[in-house]
Every structure is written in C-alpha cells, then in structure tokens.
Coordinates of C-alpha atoms and ligand atoms in Angstrom, one line a residue:
M1118 CA 75.9 155.8 120.1
D1119 CA 73.2 153.0 120.3
K1120 CA 73.1 151.9 116.7
N1121 CA 77.0 151.5 116.7
A1122 CA 77.0 149.5 120.0
A1123 CA 74.4 147.3 118.2
L1124 CA 76.1 146.8 115.2
W1125 CA 79.4 146.0 117.3
N1126 CA 77.3 143.0 119.0
L1127 CA 76.0 142.1 116.1
K1128 CA 79.3 141.9 114.4
K1129 CA 80.8 140.0 117.9
Q1130 CA 77.4 137.6 117.3
L1131 CA 78.2 136.8 113.9
E1132 CA 82.1 135.9 114.5
K1133 CA 80.7 133.7 117.6
Q1134 CA 78.7 131.6 115.0
N1135 CA 81.3 131.6 112.3
S1136 CA 83.8 130.3 115.0
V1137 CA 84.8 126.8 115.7
T1138 CA 87.1 126.0 118.7
L1139 CA 88.6 122.1 117.7
N1140 CA 90.2 120.4 120.7
L1141 CA 93.1 118.2 120.4
P1142 CA 92.3 114.8 122.4
N1143 CA 93.6 114.4 125.1
R1144 CA 96.6 111.6 123.5
F1145 CA 97.6 112.6 120.3
S1146 CA 100.2 110.4 119.2
F1147 CA 100.6 107.9 116.3
K1148 CA 101.2 105.1 118.6
E1149 CA 99.7 103.6 121.2
H1150 CA 101.2 101.1 124.1
D1151 CA 104.3 101.0 121.5
V1152 CA 101.8 99.9 119.1
F1153 CA 101.3 102.2 115.7
E1154 CA 97.3 103.9 115.9
F1155 CA 96.2 106.4 113.1
E1156 CA 93.0 106.2 113.4
E1157 CA 92.5 108.7 116.6
A1158 CA 94.7 111.1 115.2
L1159 CA 93.4 111.4 111.9
G1160 CA 90.1 111.8 113.3
F1161 CA 90.8 115.2 114.5
F1162 CA 91.0 116.7 111.0
D1163 CA 88.1 117.9 109.3
W1164 CA 89.1 118.7 106.0
S1165 CA 85.7 120.2 105.3
L1166 CA 85.9 123.4 107.1
K1167 CA 85.4 126.6 104.5
D1168 CA 85.4 130.3 105.6
R1169 CA 84.9 129.5 109.3
Q1170 CA 87.6 131.3 112.0
V1171 CA 88.8 128.0 113.6
K1172 CA 90.6 128.0 116.7
I1173 CA 92.7 125.0 117.6
D1174 CA 93.0 124.1 121.1
L1175 CA 96.0 122.2 122.2
S1176 CA 95.5 122.5 125.9
T1177 CA 93.4 119.8 126.0
C1178 CA 96.3 117.6 124.9
K1179 CA 98.3 116.3 127.5
S1180 CA 100.4 113.7 125.7
A1181 CA 101.5 114.3 122.0
N1182 CA 104.3 113.3 119.8
Y1183 CA 106.3 115.2 117.4
Q1184 CA 105.4 113.9 113.9
T1185 CA 101.7 114.2 115.2
L1186 CA 101.8 118.1 116.2
S1187 CA 103.8 118.8 113.2
L1188 CA 100.6 118.3 110.8
L1189 CA 99.1 120.5 112.7
V1190 CA 101.2 122.7 110.7
L1191 CA 99.6 121.4 107.1
Y1192 CA 96.7 121.2 108.6
Q1193 CA 96.4 125.3 109.2
W1194 CA 97.5 126.0 106.0
H1195 CA 95.0 123.8 104.5
L1196 CA 92.4 125.8 106.7
K1197 CA 93.5 129.2 105.3
N1198 CA 93.7 127.9 101.4
Q1199 CA 89.9 127.2 102.3
G1200 CA 89.7 130.9 103.5
C1201 CA 89.6 130.1 107.1
T1202 CA 91.4 131.7 110.1
A1203 CA 92.9 129.6 111.9
S1204 CA 95.4 130.1 115.1
V1205 CA 95.9 127.6 118.1
I1206 CA 95.1 128.0 122.0
L1207 CA 98.6 127.3 124.2
D1208 CA 98.4 126.8 127.6
N1209 CA 101.4 127.6 130.0
E1210 CA 102.3 124.4 131.2
E1211 CA 105.9 122.7 131.1
Q1212 CA 104.8 119.9 129.5
G1213 CA 102.0 118.9 127.0
A1214 CA 101.2 119.5 123.4
S1215 CA 101.5 123.5 124.3
A1216 CA 104.8 123.3 125.0
M1217 CA 106.0 120.8 122.2
W1218 CA 104.2 123.1 119.9
K1219 CA 106.7 126.0 120.9
T1220 CA 109.9 123.2 121.2
L1221 CA 108.8 122.3 116.8
G1222 CA 108.9 126.1 116.4
G1223 CA 104.4 126.1 115.7
L1224 CA 104.5 129.2 116.5
G1225 CA 105.8 130.6 113.4
T1226 CA 103.1 128.6 111.2
F1227 CA 102.3 131.3 109.0
P1228 CA 105.4 133.6 108.4
V1229 CA 106.9 129.7 106.9
L1230 CA 104.3 129.5 104.6
F1231 CA 104.4 133.3 103.5
N1232 CA 107.8 134.2 103.1
P1233 CA 110.5 131.2 100.8
N1234 CA 113.3 132.0 103.1
Q1235 CA 111.3 131.5 106.4
T1236 CA 111.8 128.1 108.5
F1237 CA 110.6 127.2 111.4
V1238 CA 112.1 128.2 114.8
G1239 CA 112.1 126.1 117.6
R1240 CA 113.7 125.7 121.2
A1241 CA 117.5 127.0 120.5
F1242 CA 118.5 123.2 120.7
S1243 CA 115.8 121.0 119.2
S1244 CA 116.3 117.7 118.5
K1245 CA 112.9 117.5 116.7
P1246 CA 113.6 120.0 114.0
L1247 CA 111.1 121.0 111.9
I1248 CA 111.4 121.7 108.4
P1249 CA 109.5 123.3 105.2
L1250 CA 110.6 121.9 101.9
R1251 CA 109.5 124.2 99.3
G1252 CA 112.7 123.5 96.6
S1253 CA 116.1 122.2 96.6
D1254 CA 117.4 124.3 99.3
D1255 CA 115.5 123.5 101.4
F1256 CA 116.1 119.7 100.1
K1257 CA 119.6 120.6 100.8
K1258 CA 119.3 121.8 104.3
T1259 CA 117.1 118.8 105.3
I1260 CA 120.0 116.4 104.0
N1261 CA 122.3 118.8 106.2
E1262 CA 120.2 118.3 109.0
I1263 CA 120.5 114.5 108.6
E1264 CA 124.3 114.8 108.7
K1265 CA 124.0 116.6 112.0
F1266 CA 122.3 114.3 113.6
S1267 CA 123.8 111.3 112.5
E1268 CA 127.2 112.1 113.5
E1269 CA 126.4 110.2 116.6
F1270 CA 125.4 107.2 114.0
N1271 CA 127.0 104.5 112.7
V1272 CA 128.1 105.3 109.1
K1273 CA 126.5 102.5 107.7
Y1274 CA 122.9 104.4 108.8
T1275 CA 123.9 107.8 107.7
E1276 CA 124.2 106.7 104.7
T1277 CA 120.9 104.9 104.3
L1278 CA 119.1 107.2 106.2
R1279 CA 120.1 110.1 103.1
Y1280 CA 119.4 107.7 100.6
V1281 CA 116.2 106.7 102.0
V1282 CA 114.8 110.3 103.2
S1283 CA 116.3 112.2 100.0
E1284 CA 114.0 109.4 97.7
L1285 CA 110.7 110.2 99.7
L1286 CA 111.8 114.0 99.3
Y1287 CA 111.8 114.1 95.9
N1288 CA 108.4 112.3 96.0
T1289 CA 107.1 115.1 98.1
L1290 CA 108.8 117.6 96.1
E1291 CA 107.5 116.5 93.0
H1292 CA 104.7 114.2 93.1
G1293 CA 102.9 115.6 96.1
K1294 CA 103.5 119.7 95.6
K1295 CA 100.3 122.0 96.2
F1296 CA 99.7 125.4 94.9
G1297 CA 97.4 127.5 97.6
G1298 CA 94.0 129.3 95.5
S1299 CA 92.8 132.7 95.8
H1300 CA 93.1 133.0 99.7
L1301 CA 96.6 131.8 99.2
R1302 CA 97.6 134.2 96.2
N1303 CA 98.5 131.1 94.4
I1304 CA 101.7 130.6 96.4
R1305 CA 103.5 126.9 97.1
I1306 CA 102.4 125.4 100.2
P1307 CA 105.6 123.6 101.5
S1308 CA 105.2 119.8 102.4
I1309 CA 106.5 119.1 105.6
I1310 CA 109.5 117.0 107.0
N1311 CA 110.0 116.1 111.1
F1312 CA 112.9 114.2 112.9
S1313 CA 112.8 113.1 115.9
W1314 CA 115.9 111.8 117.5
Y1315 CA 115.1 109.7 120.7
E1316 CA 119.1 109.5 122.0
S1317 CA 118.7 107.3 124.8
R1318 CA 116.0 104.7 123.4
R1319 CA 118.4 105.1 120.1
A1320 CA 115.8 105.7 117.7
I1321 CA 114.6 108.1 114.8
H1322 CA 111.1 108.9 113.4
I1323 CA 111.3 110.9 110.5
L1324 CA 107.8 112.3 109.4
I1325 CA 107.2 113.8 105.4
G1326 CA 104.1 114.8 105.0
D1327 CA 102.2 116.9 102.0
I1328 CA 98.4 118.2 101.4
G1329 CA 99.0 117.2 97.7
V1330 CA 96.7 115.1 95.1
G1331 CA 97.9 111.9 96.9
I1332 CA 99.4 109.1 95.5
K1333 CA 96.3 107.4 93.6
S1334 CA 95.4 110.6 91.6
H1335 CA 98.8 110.7 90.7
I1336 CA 100.0 107.5 90.1
E1337 CA 96.3 107.0 88.1
Q1338 CA 97.9 109.6 85.2
A1339 CA 99.9 106.7 84.2
Y1340 CA 97.8 103.6 85.6
P1341 CA 93.8 104.4 85.3
G1342 CA 91.1 103.0 86.8
L1343 CA 92.7 101.8 90.2
E1344 CA 90.1 100.7 93.1
N1345 CA 91.5 102.4 95.8
D1346 CA 94.3 104.2 97.7
I1347 CA 95.6 100.9 99.1
E1348 CA 95.9 99.5 95.6
A1349 CA 97.2 103.2 94.2
I1350 CA 100.1 102.3 97.2
Q1351 CA 100.9 99.2 96.9
L1352 CA 101.4 99.4 92.8
A1353 CA 103.9 102.4 93.9
I1354 CA 106.5 100.5 95.7
K1355 CA 106.1 98.1 93.0
P1356 CA 109.6 98.6 90.5
Q1357 CA 109.3 100.9 87.8
K1358 CA 105.9 101.8 88.5
S1359 CA 105.6 105.6 88.0
G1360 CA 102.9 108.9 88.0
T1361 CA 105.0 110.2 85.6
F1362 CA 105.3 107.5 83.0
G1363 CA 102.4 107.7 79.8
K1364 CA 104.3 109.8 77.6
A1365 CA 106.6 108.1 74.8
D1366 CA 109.3 106.1 76.2
P1367 CA 110.4 107.6 79.9
Y1368 CA 113.2 105.5 79.9
T1369 CA 115.5 107.8 77.6
D1370 CA 115.6 110.0 79.9
K1371 CA 114.8 109.0 83.2
N1372 CA 116.4 105.6 84.2
N1373 CA 115.6 105.6 87.8
A1374 CA 111.9 105.9 87.4
G1375 CA 109.4 104.6 89.7
M1376 CA 112.5 102.9 91.5
G1377 CA 112.4 105.3 94.8
L1378 CA 109.7 103.4 96.6
Y1379 CA 110.8 100.1 96.2
I1380 CA 114.1 100.3 96.9
S1381 CA 113.2 102.4 99.8
S1382 CA 110.8 100.0 101.3
N1383 CA 113.2 97.0 100.2
I1384 CA 116.0 98.9 102.5
I1385 CA 113.5 99.4 105.2
K1386 CA 112.6 95.3 105.2
R1387 CA 116.5 95.3 106.3
L1388 CA 116.8 97.5 108.8
N1389 CA 115.4 97.1 112.0
A1390 CA 112.9 99.9 110.7
D1391 CA 109.0 100.3 109.8
M1392 CA 107.9 102.4 106.6
H1393 CA 103.9 104.0 106.9
I1394 CA 102.7 105.1 103.9
I1395 CA 99.6 107.2 104.1
S1396 CA 97.5 108.5 101.5
G1397 CA 93.7 109.3 101.4
N1398 CA 92.2 106.3 103.5
G1399 CA 94.8 103.6 102.5
L1400 CA 97.5 102.6 104.9
L1401 CA 100.6 100.4 103.4
H1402 CA 102.6 99.5 106.6
I1403 CA 105.8 98.0 105.8
S1404 CA 108.3 95.7 107.9
P1405 CA 110.8 93.6 108.1
R1406 CA 108.1 90.5 108.5
D1407 CA 105.3 91.7 106.3
I1408 CA 104.3 94.3 104.6
T1409 CA 100.3 95.0 105.7
E1410 CA 97.2 97.3 104.2
R1411 CA 94.6 98.9 106.2
T1412 CA 91.6 101.1 104.9
L1413 CA 91.7 103.9 107.7
K1414 CA 88.4 105.5 109.1
N1415 CA 89.7 109.0 108.6
S1416 CA 91.7 109.9 105.8
W1417 CA 94.6 112.2 105.4
L1418 CA 94.1 115.0 102.5
G1419 CA 97.9 114.0 100.4
T1420 CA 100.6 111.7 101.0
L1421 CA 102.5 111.1 104.7
V1422 CA 105.5 108.4 105.3
L1423 CA 106.4 108.0 108.6
V1424 CA 110.1 106.2 109.1
T1425 CA 110.7 104.8 112.5
L1426 CA 114.1 103.0 112.8
N1427 CA 115.5 102.1 116.2
L1428 CA 119.8 101.6 115.4
E1429 CA 121.8 99.0 116.5
D1430 CA 125.7 98.9 116.8
E1431 CA 126.8 96.4 114.7
P1432 CA 124.6 97.2 111.5
T1433 CA 125.2 93.8 109.5
F1434 CA 124.5 95.0 106.2
V1435 CA 126.5 97.6 103.4
L1436 CA 124.4 99.7 101.4
H1437 CA 125.7 99.8 97.9
S1438 CA 125.9 95.9 97.8
L1439 CA 122.2 96.1 99.2
M1440 CA 121.1 98.2 96.4
Q1441 CA 122.8 96.7 93.9
E1442 CA 121.0 93.9 95.2
F1443 CA 117.7 95.1 95.0
R1444 CA 118.5 96.8 91.2
D1445 CA 118.6 92.8 90.2
L1446 CA 115.7 91.8 92.1
A1447 CA 113.9 94.1 90.6
K1448 CA 115.0 93.5 87.1
Q1449 CA 114.1 89.6 88.1
E1450 CA 110.8 90.9 89.4
Q1451 CA 110.0 92.9 86.4
S1452 CA 110.6 90.2 83.8
N1453 CA 108.6 87.9 85.3
A1454 CA 105.7 90.4 85.6
D1455 CA 106.4 91.5 81.9
Q1456 CA 106.1 87.9 80.4
A1457 CA 102.7 87.3 82.8
E1458 CA 102.0 90.2 81.0
S1459 CA 102.4 88.5 77.9
D1460 CA 100.4 85.9 78.4
H1461 CA 97.5 88.0 79.7
K1462 CA 97.7 90.6 77.1
F1463 CA 96.5 91.4 73.2
Y1464 CA 98.8 94.7 72.3
F1465 CA 98.4 96.5 68.6
S1466 CA 99.4 99.3 67.2
V1467 CA 96.6 101.6 65.5
E1468 CA 99.3 103.2 63.4
D1469 CA 100.5 99.6 62.2
Y1470 CA 96.8 98.6 61.2
F1471 CA 94.9 102.0 60.6
G1472 CA 98.5 104.3 59.8
K1473 CA 98.7 107.7 60.9
Y1474 CA 95.4 109.0 60.0
A1475 CA 92.9 106.4 61.6
E1476 CA 89.5 106.7 59.9
D1477 CA 88.7 103.9 58.1
K1478 CA 85.4 103.1 59.8
E1479 CA 84.8 99.7 58.0
A1480 CA 88.3 98.4 58.8
A1481 CA 87.6 99.3 62.6
I1482 CA 84.7 97.6 63.0
K1483 CA 86.1 93.6 61.2
F1484 CA 89.1 94.5 63.4
K1485 CA 87.7 94.4 66.9
E1486 CA 85.4 91.7 65.7
K1487 CA 88.6 89.8 64.3
Y1488 CA 91.1 90.7 67.7
I1489 CA 89.0 92.8 70.0
F1490 CA 86.2 90.4 71.5
P1491 CA 88.4 87.2 71.2
A1492 CA 90.5 89.0 73.6
I1493 CA 88.0 90.4 75.9
Q1494 CA 86.5 86.8 76.2
E1495 CA 90.0 85.4 77.2
E1496 CA 89.9 87.8 80.1
K1497 CA 93.3 89.9 78.4
L1498 CA 94.2 93.0 79.5
V1499 CA 94.3 94.9 75.5
V1500 CA 96.3 97.5 75.5
V1501 CA 95.5 100.3 72.1
D1502 CA 99.0 102.1 71.3
F1503 CA 98.5 105.4 69.5
N1504 CA 102.2 106.2 68.9
F1505 CA 102.6 108.2 65.6
V1506 CA 98.9 108.5 65.2
V1507 CA 98.1 112.0 64.2
S1508 CA 94.4 111.9 64.1
S1509 CA 91.7 109.9 64.3
P1510 CA 88.1 110.8 64.6
H1511 CA 85.5 110.2 66.7
S1512 CA 83.4 107.9 64.2
F1513 CA 86.6 105.5 64.0
L1514 CA 86.9 104.8 67.8
S1515 CA 83.7 104.7 68.4
A1516 CA 83.5 101.9 65.6
L1517 CA 86.7 100.4 67.4
L1518 CA 85.9 100.4 71.1
A1519 CA 82.4 101.7 72.2
S1520 CA 80.9 98.3 71.8
P1521 CA 83.6 96.6 73.7
I1522 CA 83.4 98.7 76.6
K1523 CA 80.2 98.9 76.8
R1524 CA 80.1 94.7 77.2
L1525 CA 82.7 95.3 80.1
G1526 CA 81.1 97.7 82.2
M1527 CA 83.2 99.4 84.6
S1528 CA 85.9 97.0 84.3
A1529 CA 86.8 98.7 80.8
Y1530 CA 88.6 101.0 83.1
K1531 CA 90.6 98.3 83.6
K1532 CA 90.5 95.9 81.2
I1533 CA 91.5 98.2 78.1
K1534 CA 94.2 100.6 78.2
I1535 CA 95.2 103.6 75.9
I1536 CA 98.5 104.4 75.7
N1537 CA 100.8 107.4 73.7
A1538 CA 97.1 109.0 72.6
S1539 CA 97.6 112.4 71.6
P1540 CA 95.4 114.6 73.9
E1541 CA 92.3 115.0 71.4
I1542 CA 92.4 111.5 70.7
R1543 CA 92.6 110.4 74.7
E1544 CA 89.7 113.3 75.1
T1545 CA 87.6 111.6 73.0
I1546 CA 88.2 108.2 73.7
D1547 CA 87.6 109.2 77.7
F1548 CA 84.4 110.5 76.4
I1549 CA 83.6 107.1 74.8
F1550 CA 84.5 105.2 78.1
D1551 CA 81.9 107.6 79.8
D1552 CA 79.0 107.1 77.5
N1553 CA 79.6 103.1 77.7
T1554 CA 80.0 102.5 81.2
Ligands
LIG847 N1 104.2 112.6 98.0 C1 103.7 111.4 97.0 N2 102.0 112.4 96.5 C2 101.6 111.9 95.3 N3 101.8 110.6 94.7 C3 103.2 109.6 94.8 C4 103.9 110.8 96.0 N4 105.0 109.8 96.5 C5 105.0 109.2 95.3 N5 103.9 108.9 94.8 C6 103.5 108.0 93.6 O1 104.5 106.9 94.0 C7 105.0 107.0 92.3 C8 106.5 105.4 92.5 O2 107.1 106.7 93.2 P1 108.7 106.3 92.8 O3 108.8 105.1 93.4 O4 109.4 106.9 93.6 O5 108.6 106.6 91.4 P2 109.9 107.8 90.9 O6 109.3 109.1 91.5 O7 110.2 107.4 89.8 O8 108.1 107.8 90.0 C9 105.5 108.3 91.8 O9 105.2 108.1 90.2 C10 104.1 108.9 92.5 O10 103.1 108.4 91.3
LIG848 MG1 110.1 108.8 93.6

C-alpha cells in the first residue's frame, strides 16, 4: 500500500516535471492598431519541445484574432508529431481567446488530424470557417465555401478570390505537404485555411498555413544556394520560377509552372489588398504601394500566407483582362531576364564536348583552362548541362570542377549551376562541392 502510494506520487511528480504550460499572450493577433505585427504572435511558438506534456492556456488571452488562433491547430499537430501531448486550457468567458477557439471548432483539432473525413465543427453559423486541407476533396470544399461567402460580393471579387485562393491552395497541397513521423503513424498532416468575413467592415482575411519544408528548402531543389528565406520568397514570386523545375524540360508537361505566385501577387497589387508571405524567418509584404521584406526574430516552421482585402462597391478591374496583361508582362520580364542572363552566363553542354561517357580527364583540364577559368574571371554564372550524359567518373568531374570551385569558395554554390545531371553524377558533384568549399 505504502509502496503503491509512493510510486503513484513519484509518477505524478515526474509528470509534473515533464509538463509545461504555455500562456497565450494577452494579445494574440497579427494586427496592432491596424498595423500588421507578426513578431509577438510568432514568438509564442516554441518549435523545439519534444516528449513533453504541453498545455496551452488560452484563458490568459483577452484579445485574439481568428487567423492567429488557427495557427494553434497546426502547432498542436506539430507538438504531437514531436512526441508531446498537447491540450488547451479554456475559460468560460463569453469573449476572449477561449470563446473564439470554440467558435472556430478548435476542439476538433485531433479528430481532424486522425480522421481524413473529419472537418472542424464550429458554432452553428460561423462566418470564420476553419478548413483542413488534405487533398482534392478538401480543395473543392474550400472553393465551395468561398462561393458561399462571396454571394454578397461583387462577382468580380468572387472570380478573383477564387483564382488567388486556388493558387495558394495548390501550393500548400503540393509544395507544403507534410507527413508525420512515427508518433503520428506517418499520416499526412493537413494544411489549414481560415476565412474571416468582417461584414460591417467589408473586409476579408484569408490565412493559408502549413508546417511543411518551407519555401526556401522547396525552391532550392531547382535554385540551390539561396542566402536566406527572404531571397527564396522573392524568387518564388517571380514569373516562371518553380521548385519543381530541374528535371528535363518542365514546359513540355506543365505550361503554367512558376506563375501562381507571380500572378496572385500582381492581382493583390491591383486590388485594395495586402498579401503577407511568411516562411521560416522571412516575411514579404505585397501591397498596392510596394513590396517590402523583413527578417523576423521568430520564425514559422513552414509557410503562411495571409491575404487581406477591403471590398469596394465598384471595383474597376476585370479579371480576365488583368490575367492577359500579367501574362504579357511576365513574358516581357522573362525575356529581359533571359537577355541579361546570357550576357552574364557561360553555358556548355558536357555531351557536346565530351560525349555521353564523359571521362577524358586531360580534355577536361584543357577545357577548364580555356573556358571555365576565364568565365569565372569575368564573374559569369557557369551553367554545366549534363543532359544525355550517361556516366561520368569522379576523376573527370574533379578535373573539370574542383579547382574552379575552390577558387570561388562558398560563392561556388551560386556561380556554378549544374543542370540535368543523373542522381549519381549529381551526388559526385555535391561531394566535390563539399570537399572544396
Ligand atoms: N506552401 C509552400 N511550401 C513550400 N514551397 C512553396 C509553397 N508555396 C510556394 N512555394 C515555392 O514557390 C514556388 C513558386 O510557386 P508558384 O509561383 O505557385 O509556382 P508553381 O506552384 O507552379 O511551382 C514553388 O515552386 C515552391 O518552390
Ligand atoms: Mg503554384
């Protein structure tokens, strides 16, 4: 008996030591007096907690907004994935974060995670629906939800919103998707979307969030060696830049690749709207006036996009003519960029010079002296195309690239670009890069 009681006490004590309560700040919002402010809210998230009992106390928060609160859903999924238990502490007040949490349907956080057909069940009628995104069915549900909302809007807005939101949904579904580890039996962790329709202000806020790899890691698959998250987001909104590029010619099977964020951000500039893209510790703010960037002290694990829009009664734009305009603009921008690039680029095909089996080490050394070093001298980008090359041994690749990489140091990652290499060749080259930088 005594022994059992002692054991029980010990267990309770261990649990207590292992548990941590995170108090939501008194204000938990992305807006401070009408100015966007992300730092404080993001500072709440501790991404490092593992194997702990985590309680999130919402009763300490008197003023929140729905977009920010929805992030607690993703955060709890993250905690669970890290081996934590996660729960919320609520109060019974009519206002404040606890009440809003119930309105959102936050109580369904774990049922939604573990059951692919479950949705968040908020208060009977909610103008702030929270929707999990796991695949094409959820995609359709989300688009339906927008249509339901926007019956009251001008049609022009409905079309435009549908366009922008679909692009953002595709992105989070394709590029931001996240699978849980062993604690979550490898299930897919949904992304989330929250619409808030502030009828009296005629404003719409839309948040789309994931805890995936983030924009930098994704787009680096095609554009390696980016400095930081901001540079990655800036690249992502340029026309025809996509993390899915890199293999063969992407345009043969996907003619709209890399245009989603370019067109969406241009639409935002034309509306009375703002778009904030947060990924890692990078923040890009697109508004009708300008595009500004900021490095955040506190980062978000994956990617968040917040679109805020004020509806006017007589919008002056027409979506389809806007789209044509943006496509033309993109073509122009791209051809300018191509021209500028060819002035600053030395491109060569390995197959042209060395054949399908690129192994002549002497020839590689001569080529390097004659072309690669001079190109580096002129500060050109060296693009090495391995298309059609079947194999290439380490000694050849090293003769061709090791000393140029060494001379460039870390900037070699930016100044030497390898394209269309088979996985083995790619791996060997990565090794040479590592060895010489
Ligand atoms: N939620 C996200 N998570 C990770 N990467 C993203 C996300 N959204 C966008 N990206 C990155 O930005 C790039 C550009 O996006 P976009 O302009 O829509 O083109 P596309 O989707 O056709 O590649 C993507 O290819 C991807 O690398
Ligand atoms: Mg896209």
